[in-house]
Short mmCIF file of N, CA and C and ligand atoms in Angstrom, two decimals:
data_model
loop_
_atom_site.label_atom_id
_atom_site.label_comp_id
_atom_site.label_asym_id
_atom_site.label_seq_id
_atom_site.Cartn_x
_atom_site.Cartn_y
_atom_site.Cartn_z
N MET H 154 -73.30 -50.53 27.26
CA MET H 154 -73.43 -51.32 25.96
C MET H 154 -73.17 -50.29 24.73
N TYR H 155 -74.14 -48.89 24.71
CA TYR H 155 -74.14 -48.14 23.74
C TYR H 155 -73.53 -46.90 24.25
N SER H 156 -72.88 -46.16 23.25
CA SER H 156 -72.22 -44.98 23.52
C SER H 156 -73.09 -44.03 23.56
N GLU H 157 -72.51 -42.86 24.37
CA GLU H 157 -73.47 -41.57 24.67
C GLU H 157 -73.99 -41.32 23.51
N LYS H 158 -73.16 -41.25 21.98
CA LYS H 158 -73.65 -40.50 20.88
C LYS H 158 -74.82 -41.30 20.59
N VAL H 159 -74.53 -42.98 20.48
CA VAL H 159 -75.64 -43.58 20.04
C VAL H 159 -77.05 -43.61 20.56
N MET H 160 -76.60 -43.17 22.07
CA MET H 160 -78.07 -43.23 22.64
C MET H 160 -78.63 -41.72 22.49
N ASP H 161 -78.07 -40.68 22.06
CA ASP H 161 -78.36 -39.54 21.60
C ASP H 161 -79.10 -39.62 20.37
N HIS H 162 -78.58 -40.18 19.48
CA HIS H 162 -79.02 -40.35 17.86
C HIS H 162 -80.21 -41.29 18.05
N PHE H 163 -80.48 -42.12 19.00
CA PHE H 163 -81.69 -43.10 19.06
C PHE H 163 -82.57 -42.38 19.44
N GLN H 164 -82.62 -41.49 20.77
CA GLN H 164 -83.41 -40.84 21.43
C GLN H 164 -83.92 -39.47 20.56
N ASN H 165 -83.02 -38.82 19.82
CA ASN H 165 -83.32 -37.56 19.21
C ASN H 165 -82.93 -37.85 17.77
N PRO H 166 -83.51 -38.96 17.02
CA PRO H 166 -82.92 -38.79 15.68
C PRO H 166 -83.14 -37.96 14.92
N ARG H 167 -82.23 -37.40 13.91
CA ARG H 167 -81.97 -36.30 13.38
C ARG H 167 -82.67 -36.89 11.76
N ASN H 168 -83.08 -35.90 11.02
CA ASN H 168 -83.53 -36.36 9.73
C ASN H 168 -84.32 -37.43 9.37
N VAL H 169 -85.61 -37.60 10.53
CA VAL H 169 -86.39 -38.71 10.27
C VAL H 169 -87.48 -37.98 9.05
N GLY H 170 -87.98 -38.51 8.30
CA GLY H 170 -89.58 -38.49 7.41
C GLY H 170 -89.06 -38.58 5.67
N GLU H 171 -89.42 -37.89 5.13
CA GLU H 171 -89.45 -38.06 3.78
C GLU H 171 -89.52 -36.66 2.89
N ILE H 172 -88.69 -36.83 1.76
CA ILE H 172 -88.33 -35.82 0.79
C ILE H 172 -89.60 -35.86 -0.23
N GLU H 173 -90.41 -34.85 -0.59
CA GLU H 173 -91.13 -34.94 -1.71
C GLU H 173 -90.64 -34.69 -2.72
N ASP H 174 -90.61 -35.34 -4.25
CA ASP H 174 -90.16 -34.95 -5.17
C ASP H 174 -88.47 -35.10 -5.14
N ALA H 175 -87.94 -36.30 -4.25
CA ALA H 175 -86.65 -36.34 -3.81
C ALA H 175 -85.76 -36.75 -5.30
N SER H 176 -84.69 -36.25 -5.18
CA SER H 176 -83.87 -36.62 -6.51
C SER H 176 -83.38 -37.98 -6.29
N GLY H 177 -83.40 -38.58 -5.33
CA GLY H 177 -83.40 -39.88 -5.56
C GLY H 177 -83.79 -40.62 -4.05
N VAL H 178 -84.36 -41.77 -4.13
CA VAL H 178 -84.75 -42.53 -3.04
C VAL H 178 -84.52 -44.00 -3.50
N GLY H 179 -83.86 -44.58 -2.29
CA GLY H 179 -83.20 -46.09 -2.02
C GLY H 179 -83.70 -46.74 -0.74
N THR H 180 -84.54 -47.86 -0.85
CA THR H 180 -84.96 -48.80 -0.08
C THR H 180 -84.13 -50.03 -0.23
N VAL H 181 -83.52 -50.25 1.27
CA VAL H 181 -82.98 -51.57 1.02
C VAL H 181 -83.36 -52.46 2.53
N GLY H 182 -83.34 -53.87 2.54
CA GLY H 182 -83.77 -54.64 3.70
C GLY H 182 -82.32 -55.43 4.09
N ASN H 183 -82.43 -55.66 5.17
CA ASN H 183 -81.31 -56.55 5.92
C ASN H 183 -81.68 -57.77 6.15
N ALA H 184 -80.90 -58.63 5.21
CA ALA H 184 -81.31 -60.08 5.35
C ALA H 184 -81.28 -60.55 6.61
N LYS H 185 -80.16 -60.22 7.34
CA LYS H 185 -80.01 -60.79 8.81
C LYS H 185 -81.10 -60.71 9.84
N CYS H 186 -81.85 -59.57 10.05
CA CYS H 186 -83.14 -59.22 10.67
C CYS H 186 -84.34 -59.03 9.75
N GLY H 187 -83.86 -58.83 8.57
CA GLY H 187 -85.34 -58.29 8.06
C GLY H 187 -85.78 -57.08 8.05
N ASP H 188 -85.00 -56.30 8.79
CA ASP H 188 -85.44 -54.77 8.88
C ASP H 188 -85.18 -54.03 7.53
N ILE H 189 -85.90 -53.08 7.30
CA ILE H 189 -86.03 -52.23 6.12
C ILE H 189 -85.41 -50.72 6.49
N MET H 190 -85.03 -49.98 5.48
CA MET H 190 -84.55 -48.81 5.53
C MET H 190 -84.79 -47.94 4.35
N ARG H 191 -85.23 -46.74 4.10
CA ARG H 191 -85.75 -45.89 2.93
C ARG H 191 -85.06 -44.62 3.12
N ILE H 192 -83.89 -44.25 2.29
CA ILE H 192 -83.32 -42.80 2.33
C ILE H 192 -83.98 -42.10 1.29
N TYR H 193 -84.21 -40.70 1.34
CA TYR H 193 -84.38 -39.61 0.40
C TYR H 193 -83.09 -38.58 0.26
N LEU H 194 -82.91 -38.47 -1.08
CA LEU H 194 -81.95 -37.60 -0.84
C LEU H 194 -82.32 -36.32 -1.97
N ASP H 195 -82.08 -35.11 -1.76
CA ASP H 195 -82.34 -33.90 -2.60
C ASP H 195 -80.96 -33.25 -2.96
N ILE H 196 -80.47 -33.53 -4.00
CA ILE H 196 -79.42 -33.11 -4.86
C ILE H 196 -79.48 -32.01 -5.95
N ASP H 197 -78.80 -30.78 -5.40
CA ASP H 197 -79.00 -29.73 -6.21
C ASP H 197 -78.10 -30.05 -7.68
N GLY H 198 -78.49 -29.03 -8.34
CA GLY H 198 -77.57 -28.80 -10.15
C GLY H 198 -76.54 -29.10 -9.84
N ASN H 199 -75.84 -28.59 -8.85
CA ASN H 199 -74.23 -28.83 -8.52
C ASN H 199 -73.86 -30.34 -7.92
N GLY H 200 -74.77 -30.95 -8.02
CA GLY H 200 -74.54 -32.31 -7.37
C GLY H 200 -74.00 -32.30 -5.59
N ILE H 201 -74.41 -31.45 -5.17
CA ILE H 201 -74.62 -31.21 -3.68
C ILE H 201 -75.61 -31.54 -2.98
N ILE H 202 -75.45 -32.60 -1.88
CA ILE H 202 -76.80 -32.97 -1.27
C ILE H 202 -77.28 -31.70 -0.31
N GLN H 203 -78.31 -31.46 -0.59
CA GLN H 203 -78.88 -30.23 0.04
C GLN H 203 -79.67 -30.78 1.31
N ASP H 204 -80.25 -31.94 1.25
CA ASP H 204 -81.12 -32.42 2.35
C ASP H 204 -81.06 -34.11 2.08
N CYS H 205 -81.49 -34.64 3.36
CA CYS H 205 -81.23 -36.21 3.09
C CYS H 205 -82.42 -36.66 4.35
N LYS H 206 -83.30 -37.53 4.27
CA LYS H 206 -84.03 -37.92 5.33
C LYS H 206 -84.46 -39.48 5.10
N PHE H 207 -84.64 -40.11 6.37
CA PHE H 207 -84.90 -41.52 6.25
C PHE H 207 -86.05 -41.94 7.03
N LYS H 208 -86.52 -43.24 6.62
CA LYS H 208 -87.31 -43.83 7.30
C LYS H 208 -86.85 -45.21 7.39
N THR H 209 -87.42 -45.82 8.78
CA THR H 209 -86.95 -47.38 9.17
C THR H 209 -87.89 -48.08 9.82
N PHE H 210 -87.80 -49.43 9.54
CA PHE H 210 -88.38 -50.30 10.18
C PHE H 210 -87.12 -51.03 10.82
N GLY H 211 -86.40 -50.40 11.60
CA GLY H 211 -85.42 -50.76 12.11
C GLY H 211 -85.40 -51.00 13.56
N CYS H 212 -83.94 -51.46 14.24
CA CYS H 212 -83.82 -51.33 15.31
C CYS H 212 -83.34 -49.71 15.95
N GLY H 213 -83.20 -49.78 17.47
CA GLY H 213 -82.14 -48.76 17.99
C GLY H 213 -81.06 -48.45 17.19
N ALA H 214 -80.11 -49.10 16.78
CA ALA H 214 -78.80 -49.20 16.25
C ALA H 214 -79.01 -48.79 14.81
N ALA H 215 -80.16 -49.12 13.98
CA ALA H 215 -80.61 -48.80 12.91
C ALA H 215 -80.75 -47.23 12.88
N VAL H 216 -81.58 -47.00 13.63
CA VAL H 216 -82.06 -45.58 13.73
C VAL H 216 -80.87 -44.54 14.23
N ALA H 217 -80.01 -44.93 15.17
CA ALA H 217 -78.84 -44.12 15.30
C ALA H 217 -77.83 -43.97 14.26
N THR H 218 -77.61 -44.95 13.48
CA THR H 218 -76.54 -45.02 12.37
C THR H 218 -77.01 -44.20 10.94
N SER H 219 -78.41 -44.43 11.03
CA SER H 219 -79.14 -43.63 9.87
C SER H 219 -79.19 -41.98 10.33
N SER H 220 -79.50 -41.70 11.67
CA SER H 220 -79.58 -40.56 12.13
C SER H 220 -78.01 -39.62 11.69
N MET H 221 -77.17 -40.56 12.37
CA MET H 221 -75.83 -40.09 12.03
C MET H 221 -75.22 -39.90 10.51
N ALA H 222 -75.74 -40.91 9.72
CA ALA H 222 -75.40 -40.57 8.29
C ALA H 222 -76.06 -39.89 7.35
N THR H 223 -77.02 -39.47 7.67
CA THR H 223 -77.96 -38.49 7.09
C THR H 223 -77.27 -37.20 7.32
N GLU H 224 -76.79 -37.20 8.99
CA GLU H 224 -75.93 -35.82 9.17
C GLU H 224 -74.46 -35.68 8.46
N LEU H 225 -73.95 -36.90 8.21
CA LEU H 225 -72.64 -37.07 7.74
C LEU H 225 -72.82 -36.51 5.95
N VAL H 226 -73.89 -36.80 5.60
CA VAL H 226 -74.00 -36.72 3.99
C VAL H 226 -74.39 -35.49 3.30
N LYS H 227 -75.13 -34.79 4.38
CA LYS H 227 -75.65 -33.25 4.15
C LYS H 227 -74.65 -32.32 3.79
N GLY H 228 -75.20 -32.02 2.58
CA GLY H 228 -74.22 -30.71 2.37
C GLY H 228 -72.76 -31.18 1.87
N LYS H 229 -72.94 -32.10 1.49
CA LYS H 229 -71.64 -33.27 0.96
C LYS H 229 -71.98 -33.24 -0.88
N SER H 230 -70.57 -33.50 -1.37
CA SER H 230 -71.13 -33.70 -2.82
C SER H 230 -71.16 -35.19 -2.90
N ILE H 231 -71.41 -35.69 -4.22
CA ILE H 231 -71.96 -36.84 -4.35
C ILE H 231 -70.68 -37.96 -3.99
N GLU H 232 -69.48 -37.43 -4.59
CA GLU H 232 -68.23 -37.99 -4.27
C GLU H 232 -67.95 -38.19 -3.01
N GLU H 233 -67.98 -37.33 -1.83
CA GLU H 233 -67.89 -37.30 -0.54
C GLU H 233 -68.61 -38.21 0.25
N ALA H 234 -70.11 -38.22 -0.39
CA ALA H 234 -71.00 -39.25 0.35
C ALA H 234 -70.89 -40.50 -0.01
N MET H 235 -70.30 -40.52 -1.08
CA MET H 235 -69.66 -42.39 -1.23
C MET H 235 -68.51 -42.95 -0.24
N LYS H 236 -67.80 -41.72 0.40
CA LYS H 236 -67.20 -42.33 1.44
C LYS H 236 -67.73 -42.35 2.68
N VAL H 237 -68.73 -41.89 3.03
CA VAL H 237 -69.71 -42.35 4.12
C VAL H 237 -70.17 -43.72 4.19
N THR H 238 -68.97 -44.34 4.78
CA THR H 238 -69.30 -45.81 5.12
C THR H 238 -69.91 -46.12 6.19
N ASN H 239 -70.29 -47.43 6.43
CA ASN H 239 -71.00 -47.84 8.02
C ASN H 239 -69.85 -47.52 8.70
N LYS H 240 -68.82 -47.79 8.64
CA LYS H 240 -67.45 -47.79 9.31
C LYS H 240 -67.15 -46.41 9.94
N ALA H 241 -67.64 -45.53 8.79
CA ALA H 241 -66.96 -43.92 9.07
C ALA H 241 -68.27 -43.64 10.44
N VAL H 242 -69.66 -44.15 9.85
CA VAL H 242 -70.59 -43.95 10.66
C VAL H 242 -70.58 -44.47 11.92
N MET H 243 -70.33 -45.41 12.13
CA MET H 243 -69.91 -46.12 13.57
C MET H 243 -68.61 -45.58 13.91
N GLU H 244 -67.79 -44.72 13.59
CA GLU H 244 -66.56 -44.08 14.09
C GLU H 244 -67.29 -42.59 14.78
N ALA H 245 -68.10 -42.08 13.93
CA ALA H 245 -68.77 -41.04 14.32
C ALA H 245 -69.61 -41.28 15.27
N LEU H 246 -69.91 -42.31 15.65
CA LEU H 246 -70.88 -42.88 16.75
C LEU H 246 -70.15 -43.35 18.28
N ASP H 247 -68.75 -43.53 18.08
CA ASP H 247 -68.15 -43.94 19.35
C ASP H 247 -68.28 -45.58 19.38
N GLY H 248 -68.62 -46.15 18.21
CA GLY H 248 -68.73 -47.50 17.95
C GLY H 248 -69.93 -48.21 18.20
N LEU H 249 -70.04 -49.39 17.93
CA LEU H 249 -71.47 -50.31 18.23
C LEU H 249 -70.87 -51.41 18.76
N PRO H 250 -71.62 -52.06 19.24
CA PRO H 250 -71.51 -53.70 19.57
C PRO H 250 -71.34 -54.18 18.42
N PRO H 251 -70.61 -55.33 18.62
CA PRO H 251 -70.07 -56.23 17.19
C PRO H 251 -71.58 -56.64 16.62
N VAL H 252 -72.66 -57.19 17.78
CA VAL H 252 -73.47 -58.13 16.87
C VAL H 252 -74.61 -56.93 16.60
N LYS H 253 -74.31 -55.72 16.54
CA LYS H 253 -75.45 -54.52 15.81
C LYS H 253 -74.70 -53.77 14.57
N VAL H 254 -73.36 -54.20 14.11
CA VAL H 254 -72.64 -53.77 13.27
C VAL H 254 -73.47 -53.98 11.72
N HIS H 255 -74.15 -55.21 11.68
CA HIS H 255 -75.15 -55.24 10.58
C HIS H 255 -76.29 -54.35 10.35
N CYS H 256 -76.33 -53.67 11.51
CA CYS H 256 -77.35 -52.71 11.83
C CYS H 256 -77.31 -51.40 10.68
N SER H 257 -76.09 -51.12 10.74
CA SER H 257 -75.05 -49.69 10.34
C SER H 257 -75.04 -49.88 8.88
N LEU H 258 -75.26 -50.99 8.48
CA LEU H 258 -75.22 -51.23 6.82
C LEU H 258 -76.42 -50.61 6.17
N LEU H 259 -77.38 -50.60 6.70
CA LEU H 259 -78.64 -50.41 6.26
C LEU H 259 -78.44 -49.00 5.80
N ALA H 260 -78.13 -47.76 6.43
CA ALA H 260 -77.79 -46.56 6.20
C ALA H 260 -77.12 -46.48 5.00
N GLU H 261 -75.88 -47.28 4.65
CA GLU H 261 -75.00 -47.06 3.96
C GLU H 261 -75.25 -47.62 2.86
N GLU H 262 -75.98 -48.55 2.62
CA GLU H 262 -76.63 -49.25 1.41
C GLU H 262 -77.85 -48.51 0.82
N ALA H 263 -78.77 -47.85 1.67
CA ALA H 263 -79.82 -47.18 1.26
C ALA H 263 -79.35 -45.86 0.45
N ILE H 264 -78.13 -45.23 1.10
CA ILE H 264 -77.82 -43.96 0.56
C ILE H 264 -76.92 -44.34 -0.67
N HIS H 265 -76.59 -45.60 -0.85
CA HIS H 265 -75.64 -45.87 -2.20
C HIS H 265 -77.32 -46.38 -3.08
N ALA H 266 -77.97 -46.69 -2.67
CA ALA H 266 -79.62 -47.03 -3.51
C ALA H 266 -80.02 -45.89 -4.08
N ALA H 267 -80.17 -44.49 -3.05
CA ALA H 267 -80.99 -43.65 -3.53
C ALA H 267 -79.99 -42.75 -4.52
N LEU H 268 -78.44 -42.96 -4.21
CA LEU H 268 -77.65 -42.52 -5.42
C LEU H 268 -77.68 -42.96 -6.45
N TRP H 269 -77.71 -44.49 -6.63
CA TRP H 269 -78.21 -45.15 -7.75
C TRP H 269 -79.44 -44.57 -8.38
N ASP H 270 -80.20 -44.43 -7.87
CA ASP H 270 -81.72 -43.87 -8.56
C ASP H 270 -81.54 -42.39 -8.94
N TYR H 271 -80.65 -41.76 -8.29
CA TYR H 271 -80.49 -40.31 -8.91
C TYR H 271 -79.74 -40.44 -10.42
N ALA H 272 -78.76 -41.25 -10.20
CA ALA H 272 -77.80 -41.43 -11.40
C ALA H 272 -78.49 -42.18 -12.29
N LYS H 273 -79.49 -42.99 -12.43
CA LYS H 273 -80.44 -43.30 -13.38
C LYS H 273 -81.08 -42.18 -13.80
N LYS H 274 -81.69 -41.71 -13.19
CA LYS H 274 -82.83 -40.65 -13.53
C LYS H 274 -81.99 -39.61 -14.23
N HIS H 275 -80.62 -39.21 -14.07
CA HIS H 275 -79.88 -38.34 -14.60
C HIS H 275 -78.94 -38.72 -15.66
N GLY H 276 -79.18 -40.38 -16.10
CA GLY H 276 -78.10 -40.69 -16.83
C GLY H 276 -76.86 -40.54 -16.92
N ILE H 277 -76.12 -40.54 -15.32
CA ILE H 277 -75.03 -40.55 -15.04
C ILE H 277 -74.20 -41.77 -14.63
N GLU H 278 -72.89 -41.79 -14.50
CA GLU H 278 -72.34 -42.82 -13.73
C GLU H 278 -71.59 -42.27 -12.41
N ILE H 279 -71.59 -42.61 -11.18
CA ILE H 279 -71.28 -42.29 -9.98
C ILE H 279 -70.02 -43.47 -9.76
N GLU H 280 -68.61 -42.88 -9.46
CA GLU H 280 -67.74 -43.86 -9.82
C GLU H 280 -67.78 -44.62 -8.23
N GLY H 281 -67.62 -46.11 -8.59
CA GLY H 281 -67.55 -46.85 -7.54
C GLY H 281 -68.58 -47.22 -6.82
N LEU H 282 -69.66 -46.88 -7.50
CA LEU H 282 -71.27 -47.14 -7.21
C LEU H 282 -71.75 -48.48 -7.67
N LYS H 283 -72.00 -49.37 -7.00
CA LYS H 283 -72.63 -50.53 -7.55
C LYS H 283 -74.13 -50.47 -7.31
N PRO H 284 -74.80 -51.29 -8.48
CA PRO H 284 -76.50 -51.65 -8.21
C PRO H 284 -76.90 -51.73 -6.91
N PRO H 285 -78.05 -51.42 -6.40
CA PRO H 285 -78.51 -51.86 -5.11
C PRO H 285 -78.51 -53.20 -5.07
N LYS H 286 -78.31 -53.70 -3.46
CA LYS H 286 -78.85 -55.11 -3.29
C LYS H 286 -80.07 -55.10 -2.98
N SER H 287 -80.79 -56.07 -3.33
CA SER H 287 -82.34 -55.96 -2.35
C SER H 287 -82.15 -56.56 -1.16
N ASP H 288 -81.24 -57.45 -0.94
CA ASP H 288 -80.86 -57.56 0.34
C ASP H 288 -79.75 -57.81 0.86
N ILE H 289 -79.24 -57.25 2.26
CA ILE H 289 -77.77 -56.74 2.48
C ILE H 289 -77.42 -57.84 3.74
N HIS H 290 -76.47 -58.26 3.53
CA HIS H 290 -76.00 -58.62 4.56
C HIS H 290 -74.26 -58.53 4.97
N GLU H 291 -73.85 -58.90 6.12
CA GLU H 291 -72.47 -57.91 6.24
C GLU H 291 -71.41 -59.33 6.12
N ASP H 292 -71.14 -59.63 4.51
CA ASP H 292 -70.10 -60.52 4.84
C ASP H 292 -68.75 -59.95 5.23
N GLU H 293 -68.21 -59.08 4.54
CA GLU H 293 -66.75 -58.66 4.84
C GLU H 293 -66.85 -58.23 6.48
N GLU H 294 -67.78 -57.68 7.04
CA GLU H 294 -67.41 -57.36 8.53
C GLU H 294 -67.63 -58.42 9.66
N GLU H 295 -68.08 -59.47 9.00
CA GLU H 295 -68.21 -60.71 9.93
C GLU H 295 -67.09 -60.79 10.77
N GLY H 296 -67.18 -60.83 12.21
CA GLY H 296 -66.42 -61.19 13.08
C GLY H 296 -65.30 -59.62 13.42
N GLU H 297 -65.63 -58.82 12.90
CA GLU H 297 -64.58 -57.55 13.15
C GLU H 297 -65.27 -56.94 14.23
N GLU H 298 -64.36 -56.27 15.16
CA GLU H 298 -64.86 -55.66 16.27
C GLU H 298 -65.14 -54.35 15.91
N TYR H 299 -65.67 -53.72 16.79
CA TYR H 299 -65.83 -52.03 16.88
C TYR H 299 -66.17 -51.77 18.00
FE1 FES R 1128 -82.64 -55.11 12.35
FE2 FES R 1128 -80.83 -53.53 14.02
S1 FES R 1128 -81.46 -55.41 13.88
S2 FES R 1128 -81.29 -53.22 11.66
#
């Protein structure tokens, strides 16, 4: 049911923890299951994400997708990090069962919420970034297969 990559990131999640004095912190909840995700970003003066950590009250798929998402955004510019969508994360993990797609949204939305926090603190605007939702769900993804 789960790919080897999903199992690997679930059993050995990368970047679990907190960042003290993070440049941006984002917390989101998943309306579908009630699970919670928090992402911490450390962004340097050039707008490069030096570090990224996560904490979650989520299922195994949420752990695996967040682990992969944090790996994907590390070392990237803010612009590049905006392209790390839940679809990109799922592809990097060789797919997720359709019933678990909503879990992968937690990481994407929490990264966006952390970027929003960073942008607010620095008085900047990030192209394409929308205000964080408190409760996320998978309107667009419903019914799609991965
Ligand atoms: Fe809630 Fe997966 S079931 S994040």
